[in-house]
Amino acid sequence: MYVARESTKLWRRVCAETTAELQLLLQKWQLLLAGLVFQYIHGLAARGVHYLHQPGPLLQDLGFMALPELGQEKGYLSESVFTFIFISFLLWSFHPFIYHNKRFYTVLLWRRVLAFLVASQFLRIMTFYSTQLPGPNYHCREGSKLATLPPPNNALEVLLINFPRGVLFGCGDLIFSSHMIFTLVFVRTYHKYGSNRLIKLLSWLMAVIQSLLIIASRKHYTVDVVVAWYTVNLVVFFVDKKLPEMPDRTNGLSLLPVSTKDKDGRMKEELHKLEKDGRMMDEFPKLLNGNSVDATDWRQRVQMNGKHGEDTTHTVADATSAGT
């Protein structure tokens, strides 16, 4: 019985949250779609720079001197850490559908995340197209068949970006690290909207470990990681100030942010009801002032407290002026 009761509550919670999120999605879908489309554009740009890549000797790098090389057989470590960060953030962003404690709407959260990603990736595209460096990864070095790409036979070959092989074995898109863009955006977002202080500290620690593993795996030069750290943090800081702040749901309210059109419609409905009741002249000033107390009920309460005549008039006038 307990399991059945809790399952029913959970299902109702999921349905209510889904309804609220769908309403937001219908309002914000254009920006979300634009952010998702730009992810493809970013992948297309990374694929295009691979055609320009020319392998060469490794550049002198302080991180390569300080960190031991993991080798090809341990290159999966950095990808495993990144996958863990990505999946953890994805699951956390949908937790309002299940848990009672809700601090944000998932649609609005991902709207901000995609804005951060798009701004950072736009800067990244301009950077790695400006100067092509010889890739430090094993498949980008001299002698590797994957280091260079032959000219494409048709436009479709470029547009399809050879997913997922073209993404995993790309070369030339170095400054700055795409993995660090996603990692830092996710970590900063959880730092602002997350509630567990320990997880916040662990997330920053994971970002540092991810940085070191990327360098030790020779997937990026140290400069690619360093530039990502200050660029992404600055981008998130300034873009976050330009975006409207998300409504706080910690007080338990599940009201959606309504548009001006919705507010006007609700106001007209309220005025229509008041006209039917014959209390238009008494309630209209209070409705505009946000005061829902009925003037007639107020006078009756004052009279019951022993106030008559002139005192009653002064009390109602004082209440009206206080509401103003």
GROMACS .gro file of C-alpha atoms in nm:
model
  324
    1MET     CA    1   0.000   0.000   0.000
    2TYR     CA    2   0.283   0.238   0.084
    3VAL     CA    3   0.457   0.171  -0.248
    4ALA     CA    4   0.132   0.216  -0.438
    5ARG     CA    5   0.055   0.543  -0.260
    6GLU     CA    6   0.403   0.684  -0.316
    7SER     CA    7   0.398   0.573  -0.678
    8THR     CA    8   0.072   0.760  -0.729
    9LYS     CA    9   0.219   1.075  -0.572
   10LEU     CA   10   0.529   1.047  -0.788
   11TRP     CA   11   0.323   1.005  -1.103
   12ARG     CA   12   0.112   1.310  -1.019
   13ARG     CA   13   0.427   1.509  -0.951
   14VAL     CA   14   0.580   1.409  -1.283
   15CYS     CA   15   0.259   1.493  -1.470
   16ALA     CA   16   0.227   1.833  -1.302
   17GLU     CA   17   0.590   1.921  -1.370
   18THR     CA   18   0.564   1.800  -1.730
   19THR     CA   19   0.262   2.023  -1.786
   20ALA     CA   20   0.443   2.325  -1.644
   21GLU     CA   21   0.760   2.256  -1.845
   22LEU     CA   22   0.562   2.208  -2.168
   23GLN     CA   23   0.403   2.549  -2.123
   24LEU     CA   24   0.748   2.701  -2.091
   25LEU     CA   25   0.877   2.499  -2.386
   26LEU     CA   26   0.601   2.638  -2.608
   27GLN     CA   27   0.718   2.989  -2.520
   28LYS     CA   28   1.097   2.934  -2.534
   29TRP     CA   29   1.137   2.669  -2.805
   30GLN     CA   30   1.293   2.908  -3.059
   31LEU     CA   31   1.599   2.983  -2.846
   32LEU     CA   32   1.638   2.619  -2.743
   33LEU     CA   33   1.620   2.505  -3.104
   34ALA     CA   34   1.874   2.770  -3.207
   35GLY     CA   35   2.112   2.646  -2.938
   36LEU     CA   36   2.078   2.286  -3.054
   37VAL     CA   37   2.128   2.382  -3.419
   38PHE     CA   38   2.447   2.565  -3.325
   39GLN     CA   39   2.582   2.244  -3.175
   40TYR     CA   40   2.569   2.099  -3.526
   41ILE     CA   41   2.731   2.414  -3.668
   42HIS     CA   42   3.010   2.380  -3.413
   43GLY     CA   43   3.065   2.017  -3.514
   44LEU     CA   44   3.060   2.118  -3.880
   45ALA     CA   45   3.324   2.385  -3.817
   46ALA     CA   46   3.545   2.136  -3.631
   47ARG     CA   47   3.511   1.895  -3.922
   48GLY     CA   48   3.601   2.169  -4.171
   49VAL     CA   49   3.922   2.269  -3.996
   50HIS     CA   50   4.039   1.907  -4.016
   51TYR     CA   51   4.074   1.954  -4.394
   52LEU     CA   52   4.320   2.237  -4.322
   53HIS     CA   53   4.524   2.049  -4.061
   54GLN     CA   54   4.890   1.980  -4.134
   55PRO     CA   55   5.069   1.742  -3.895
   56GLY     CA   56   5.407   1.844  -3.761
   57PRO     CA   57   5.639   1.813  -3.463
   58LEU     CA   58   5.492   1.867  -3.120
   59LEU     CA   59   5.521   2.218  -2.984
   60GLN     CA   60   5.712   2.281  -2.666
   61ASP     CA   61   5.461   2.259  -2.383
   62LEU     CA   62   5.506   2.309  -2.011
   63GLY     CA   63   5.219   2.072  -1.927
   64PHE     CA   64   5.375   1.795  -2.134
   65MET     CA   65   5.698   1.840  -1.938
   66ALA     CA   66   5.525   1.834  -1.600
   67LEU     CA   67   5.271   1.556  -1.654
   68PRO     CA   68   5.365   1.201  -1.754
   69GLU     CA   69   5.217   1.079  -2.080
   70LEU     CA   70   4.929   0.835  -2.028
   71GLY     CA   71   4.956   0.676  -2.371
   72GLN     CA   72   4.693   0.562  -2.617
   73GLU     CA   73   4.581   0.270  -2.402
   74LYS     CA   74   4.477   0.508  -2.120
   75GLY     CA   75   4.327   0.779  -2.333
   76TYR     CA   76   3.982   0.666  -2.226
   77LEU     CA   77   4.032   0.811  -1.876
   78SER     CA   78   3.962   1.169  -1.974
   79GLU     CA   79   3.663   1.063  -2.182
   80SER     CA   80   3.527   0.861  -1.889
   81VAL     CA   81   3.549   1.160  -1.655
   82PHE     CA   82   3.382   1.384  -1.913
   83THR     CA   83   3.103   1.131  -1.970
   84PHE     CA   84   3.042   1.110  -1.595
   85ILE     CA   85   3.021   1.491  -1.566
   86PHE     CA   86   2.789   1.517  -1.866
   87ILE     CA   87   2.547   1.245  -1.756
   88SER     CA   88   2.545   1.366  -1.395
   89PHE     CA   89   2.454   1.719  -1.500
   90LEU     CA   90   2.190   1.594  -1.742
   91LEU     CA   91   2.020   1.385  -1.473
   92TRP     CA   92   2.041   1.666  -1.217
   93SER     CA   93   1.882   1.915  -1.459
   94PHE     CA   94   1.570   1.694  -1.475
   95HIS     CA   95   1.541   1.632  -1.101
   96PRO     CA   96   1.250   1.883  -1.060
   97PHE     CA   97   1.033   1.624  -1.231
   98ILE     CA   98   1.079   1.383  -0.939
   99TYR     CA   99   1.189   1.556  -0.620
  100HIS     CA  100   0.996   1.799  -0.401
  101ASN     CA  101   1.278   2.050  -0.369
  102LYS     CA  102   1.268   2.252  -0.691
  103ARG     CA  103   1.491   2.553  -0.749
  104PHE     CA  104   1.446   2.602  -1.123
  105TYR     CA  105   1.256   2.504  -1.435
  106THR     CA  106   1.444   2.261  -1.657
  107VAL     CA  107   1.353   2.446  -1.978
  108LEU     CA  108   1.484   2.776  -1.842
  109LEU     CA  109   1.799   2.611  -1.709
  110TRP     CA  110   1.891   2.456  -2.044
  111ARG     CA  111   1.810   2.786  -2.215
  112ARG     CA  112   2.086   2.947  -2.010
  113VAL     CA  113   2.324   2.653  -2.056
  114LEU     CA  114   2.285   2.662  -2.434
  115ALA     CA  115   2.341   3.039  -2.435
  116PHE     CA  116   2.670   2.987  -2.248
  117LEU     CA  117   2.774   2.706  -2.481
  118VAL     CA  118   2.690   2.898  -2.800
  119ALA     CA  119   2.884   3.208  -2.693
  120SER     CA  120   3.189   3.001  -2.592
  121GLN     CA  121   3.179   2.783  -2.903
  122PHE     CA  122   3.151   3.087  -3.130
  123LEU     CA  123   3.473   3.224  -2.981
  124ARG     CA  124   3.631   2.879  -3.014
  125ILE     CA  125   3.548   2.857  -3.386
  126MET     CA  126   3.704   3.197  -3.454
  127THR     CA  127   4.013   3.097  -3.257
  128PHE     CA  128   4.099   2.761  -3.413
  129TYR     CA  129   4.031   2.890  -3.765
  130SER     CA  130   4.265   3.185  -3.707
  131THR     CA  131   4.573   2.966  -3.652
  132GLN     CA  132   4.605   2.591  -3.713
  133LEU     CA  133   4.847   2.416  -3.480
  134PRO     CA  134   4.985   2.063  -3.535
  135GLY     CA  135   4.767   1.833  -3.325
  136PRO     CA  136   4.931   1.661  -3.026
  137ASN     CA  137   4.689   1.367  -3.024
  138TYR     CA  138   4.823   1.037  -3.150
  139HIS     CA  139   4.600   1.017  -3.456
  140CYS     CA  140   4.696   1.375  -3.554
  141ARG     CA  141   5.073   1.323  -3.559
  142GLU     CA  142   5.297   1.270  -3.856
  143GLY     CA  143   5.262   0.925  -4.009
  144SER     CA  144   4.898   0.874  -3.905
  145LYS     CA  145   4.647   0.819  -4.183
  146LEU     CA  146   4.388   1.019  -3.988
  147ALA     CA  147   4.608   1.328  -3.950
  148THR     CA  148   4.492   1.475  -4.282
  149LEU     CA  149   4.173   1.443  -4.482
  150PRO     CA  150   4.152   1.425  -4.862
  151PRO     CA  151   3.939   1.691  -5.032
  152PRO     CA  152   3.568   1.605  -5.003
  153ASN     CA  153   3.398   1.454  -5.305
  154ASN     CA  154   3.074   1.640  -5.247
  155ALA     CA  155   2.905   1.879  -5.003
  156LEU     CA  156   2.710   1.595  -4.840
  157GLU     CA  157   3.035   1.438  -4.720
  158VAL     CA  158   3.114   1.757  -4.528
  159LEU     CA  159   2.762   1.816  -4.396
  160LEU     CA  160   2.734   1.467  -4.249
  161ILE     CA  161   3.065   1.528  -4.057
  162ASN     CA  162   3.124   1.150  -4.051
  163PHE     CA  163   2.952   1.119  -3.713
  164PRO     CA  164   3.066   0.985  -3.468
  165ARG     CA  165   3.407   0.890  -3.609
  166GLY     CA  166   3.468   1.239  -3.744
  167VAL     CA  167   3.404   1.386  -3.399
  168LEU     CA  168   3.622   1.139  -3.208
  169PHE     CA  169   3.916   1.156  -3.449
  170GLY     CA  170   3.917   1.522  -3.544
  171CYS     CA  171   4.232   1.732  -3.573
  172GLY     CA  172   4.304   2.103  -3.584
  173ASP     CA  173   4.029   2.228  -3.350
  174LEU     CA  174   4.263   2.295  -3.059
  175ILE     CA  175   4.231   2.639  -2.904
  176PHE     CA  176   4.038   2.608  -2.692
  177SER     CA  177   3.920   2.273  -2.554
  178SER     CA  178   3.558   2.184  -2.629
  179HIS     CA  179   3.552   1.931  -2.345
  180MET     CA  180   3.647   2.207  -2.102
  181ILE     CA  181   3.372   2.433  -2.238
  182PHE     CA  182   3.106   2.179  -2.150
  183THR     CA  183   3.270   2.089  -1.820
  184LEU     CA  184   3.306   2.447  -1.695
  185VAL     CA  185   2.958   2.551  -1.810
  186PHE     CA  186   2.805   2.256  -1.626
  187VAL     CA  187   3.012   2.313  -1.313
  188ARG     CA  188   2.936   2.686  -1.297
  189THR     CA  189   2.566   2.624  -1.355
  190TYR     CA  190   2.547   2.371  -1.072
  191HIS     CA  191   2.751   2.602  -0.850
  192LYS     CA  192   2.480   2.868  -0.890
  193TYR     CA  193   2.163   2.657  -0.888
  194GLY     CA  194   2.273   2.343  -0.702
  195SER     CA  195   2.203   2.297  -0.332
  196ASN     CA  196   2.470   2.053  -0.208
  197ARG     CA  197   2.790   2.229  -0.103
  198LEU     CA  198   2.995   1.909  -0.105
  199ILE     CA  199   2.892   1.829  -0.462
  200LYS     CA  200   2.986   2.183  -0.564
  201LEU     CA  201   3.337   2.133  -0.429
  202LEU     CA  202   3.363   1.790  -0.592
  203SER     CA  203   3.247   1.929  -0.925
  204TRP     CA  204   3.526   2.188  -0.929
  205LEU     CA  205   3.771   1.914  -0.832
  206MET     CA  206   3.645   1.703  -1.122
  207ALA     CA  207   3.700   1.997  -1.357
  208VAL     CA  208   4.064   2.023  -1.243
  209ILE     CA  209   4.114   1.647  -1.282
  210GLN     CA  210   3.956   1.663  -1.627
  211SER     CA  211   4.202   1.937  -1.725
  212LEU     CA  212   4.503   1.738  -1.613
  213LEU     CA  213   4.384   1.421  -1.785
  214ILE     CA  214   4.331   1.605  -2.115
  215ILE     CA  215   4.691   1.731  -2.105
  216ALA     CA  216   4.833   1.398  -1.988
  217SER     CA  217   4.643   1.220  -2.268
  218ARG     CA  218   4.802   1.463  -2.516
  219LYS     CA  219   4.462   1.549  -2.658
  220HIS     CA  220   4.527   1.922  -2.622
  221TYR     CA  221   4.814   2.152  -2.551
  222THR     CA  222   4.820   2.317  -2.211
  223VAL     CA  223   4.732   2.651  -2.370
  224ASP     CA  224   4.404   2.503  -2.496
  225VAL     CA  225   4.300   2.417  -2.142
  226VAL     CA  226   4.427   2.739  -1.982
  227VAL     CA  227   4.247   2.959  -2.236
  228ALA     CA  228   3.928   2.759  -2.179
  229TRP     CA  229   3.942   2.821  -1.803
  230TYR     CA  230   3.942   3.199  -1.819
  231THR     CA  231   3.741   3.239  -2.142
  232VAL     CA  232   3.446   3.021  -2.041
  233ASN     CA  233   3.430   3.170  -1.692
  234LEU     CA  234   3.427   3.523  -1.834
  235VAL     CA  235   3.167   3.430  -2.096
  236VAL     CA  236   2.936   3.276  -1.835
  237PHE     CA  237   2.983   3.576  -1.605
  238PHE     CA  238   2.888   3.836  -1.867
  239VAL     CA  239   2.617   3.639  -2.050
  240ASP     CA  240   2.452   3.549  -1.719
  241LYS     CA  241   2.418   3.921  -1.639
  242LYS     CA  242   2.242   3.984  -1.970
  243LEU     CA  243   1.988   3.704  -1.929
  244PRO     CA  244   1.677   3.753  -1.712
  245GLU     CA  245   1.709   3.578  -1.378
  246MET     CA  246   1.515   3.254  -1.340
  247PRO     CA  247   1.223   3.248  -1.092
  248ASP     CA  248   1.316   3.095  -0.758
  249ARG     CA  249   1.106   2.791  -0.664
  250THR     CA  250   1.251   2.723  -0.322
  251ASN     CA  251   0.944   2.873  -0.152
  252GLY     CA  252   0.732   2.589  -0.287
  253LEU     CA  253   0.543   2.793  -0.546
  254SER     CA  254   0.504   2.633  -0.888
  255LEU     CA  255   0.365   2.938  -1.064
  256LEU     CA  256   0.496   2.995  -1.413
  257PRO     CA  257   0.626   3.332  -1.524
  258VAL     CA  258   0.336   3.475  -1.725
  259SER     CA  259   0.357   3.714  -2.016
  260THR     CA  260   0.199   4.060  -2.033
  261LYS     CA  261  -0.071   3.927  -2.263
  262ASP     CA  262  -0.169   3.662  -2.008
  263LYS     CA  263  -0.178   3.923  -1.732
  264ASP     CA  264  -0.404   4.148  -1.937
  265GLY     CA  265  -0.638   3.858  -2.008
  266ARG     CA  266  -0.664   3.770  -1.641
  267MET     CA  267  -0.729   4.136  -1.554
  268LYS     CA  268  -1.016   4.153  -1.803
  269GLU     CA  269  -1.169   3.837  -1.659
  270GLU     CA  270  -1.154   3.979  -1.308
  271LEU     CA  271  -1.313   4.307  -1.417
  272HIS     CA  272  -1.591   4.120  -1.595
  273LYS     CA  273  -1.672   3.923  -1.282
  274LEU     CA  274  -1.681   4.239  -1.072
  275GLU     CA  275  -1.921   4.404  -1.315
  276LYS     CA  276  -2.158   4.109  -1.280
  277ASP     CA  277  -2.151   4.132  -0.902
  278GLY     CA  278  -2.229   4.506  -0.906
  279ARG     CA  279  -1.915   4.591  -0.706
  280MET     CA  280  -1.714   4.750  -0.986
  281MET     CA  281  -1.675   5.095  -0.835
  282ASP     CA  282  -1.576   4.967  -0.491
  283GLU     CA  283  -1.325   4.703  -0.595
  284PHE     CA  284  -1.159   4.858  -0.901
  285PRO     CA  285  -0.912   5.083  -0.712
  286LYS     CA  286  -0.814   4.795  -0.484
  287LEU     CA  287  -0.771   4.560  -0.780
  288LEU     CA  288  -0.527   4.801  -0.938
  289ASN     CA  289  -0.338   4.837  -0.610
  290GLY     CA  290  -0.312   4.460  -0.565
  291ASN     CA  291  -0.544   4.461  -0.258
  292SER     CA  292  -0.792   4.175  -0.261
  293VAL     CA  293  -0.978   4.278   0.058
  294ASP     CA  294  -1.347   4.355  -0.002
  295ALA     CA  295  -1.440   4.710   0.107
  296THR     CA  296  -1.783   4.602   0.239
  297ASP     CA  297  -1.630   4.327   0.453
  298TRP     CA  298  -1.379   4.578   0.586
  299ARG     CA  299  -1.654   4.821   0.695
  300GLN     CA  300  -1.845   4.538   0.864
  301ARG     CA  301  -1.536   4.429   1.057
  302VAL     CA  302  -1.472   4.787   1.169
  303GLN     CA  303  -1.830   4.826   1.293
  304MET     CA  304  -1.808   4.498   1.485
  305ASN     CA  305  -1.504   4.636   1.667
  306GLY     CA  306  -1.713   4.923   1.797
  307LYS     CA  307  -1.607   5.192   1.549
  308HIS     CA  308  -1.894   5.408   1.409
  309GLY     CA  309  -1.954   5.721   1.212
  310GLU     CA  310  -1.653   5.939   1.161
  311ASP     CA  311  -1.404   5.682   1.295
  312THR     CA  312  -1.516   5.428   1.034
  313THR     CA  313  -1.466   5.675   0.751
  314HIS     CA  314  -1.115   5.760   0.870
  315THR     CA  315  -1.021   5.391   0.912
  316VAL     CA  316  -1.128   5.297   0.556
  317ALA     CA  317  -0.948   5.601   0.416
  318ASP     CA  318  -0.632   5.511   0.605
  319ALA     CA  319  -0.647   5.150   0.478
  320THR     CA  320  -0.691   5.267   0.121
  321SER     CA  321  -0.401   5.509   0.144
  322ALA     CA  322  -0.181   5.239   0.301
  323GLY     CA  323  -0.257   5.004   0.012
  324THR     CA  324  -0.153   5.278  -0.227
   0.00000   0.00000   0.00000
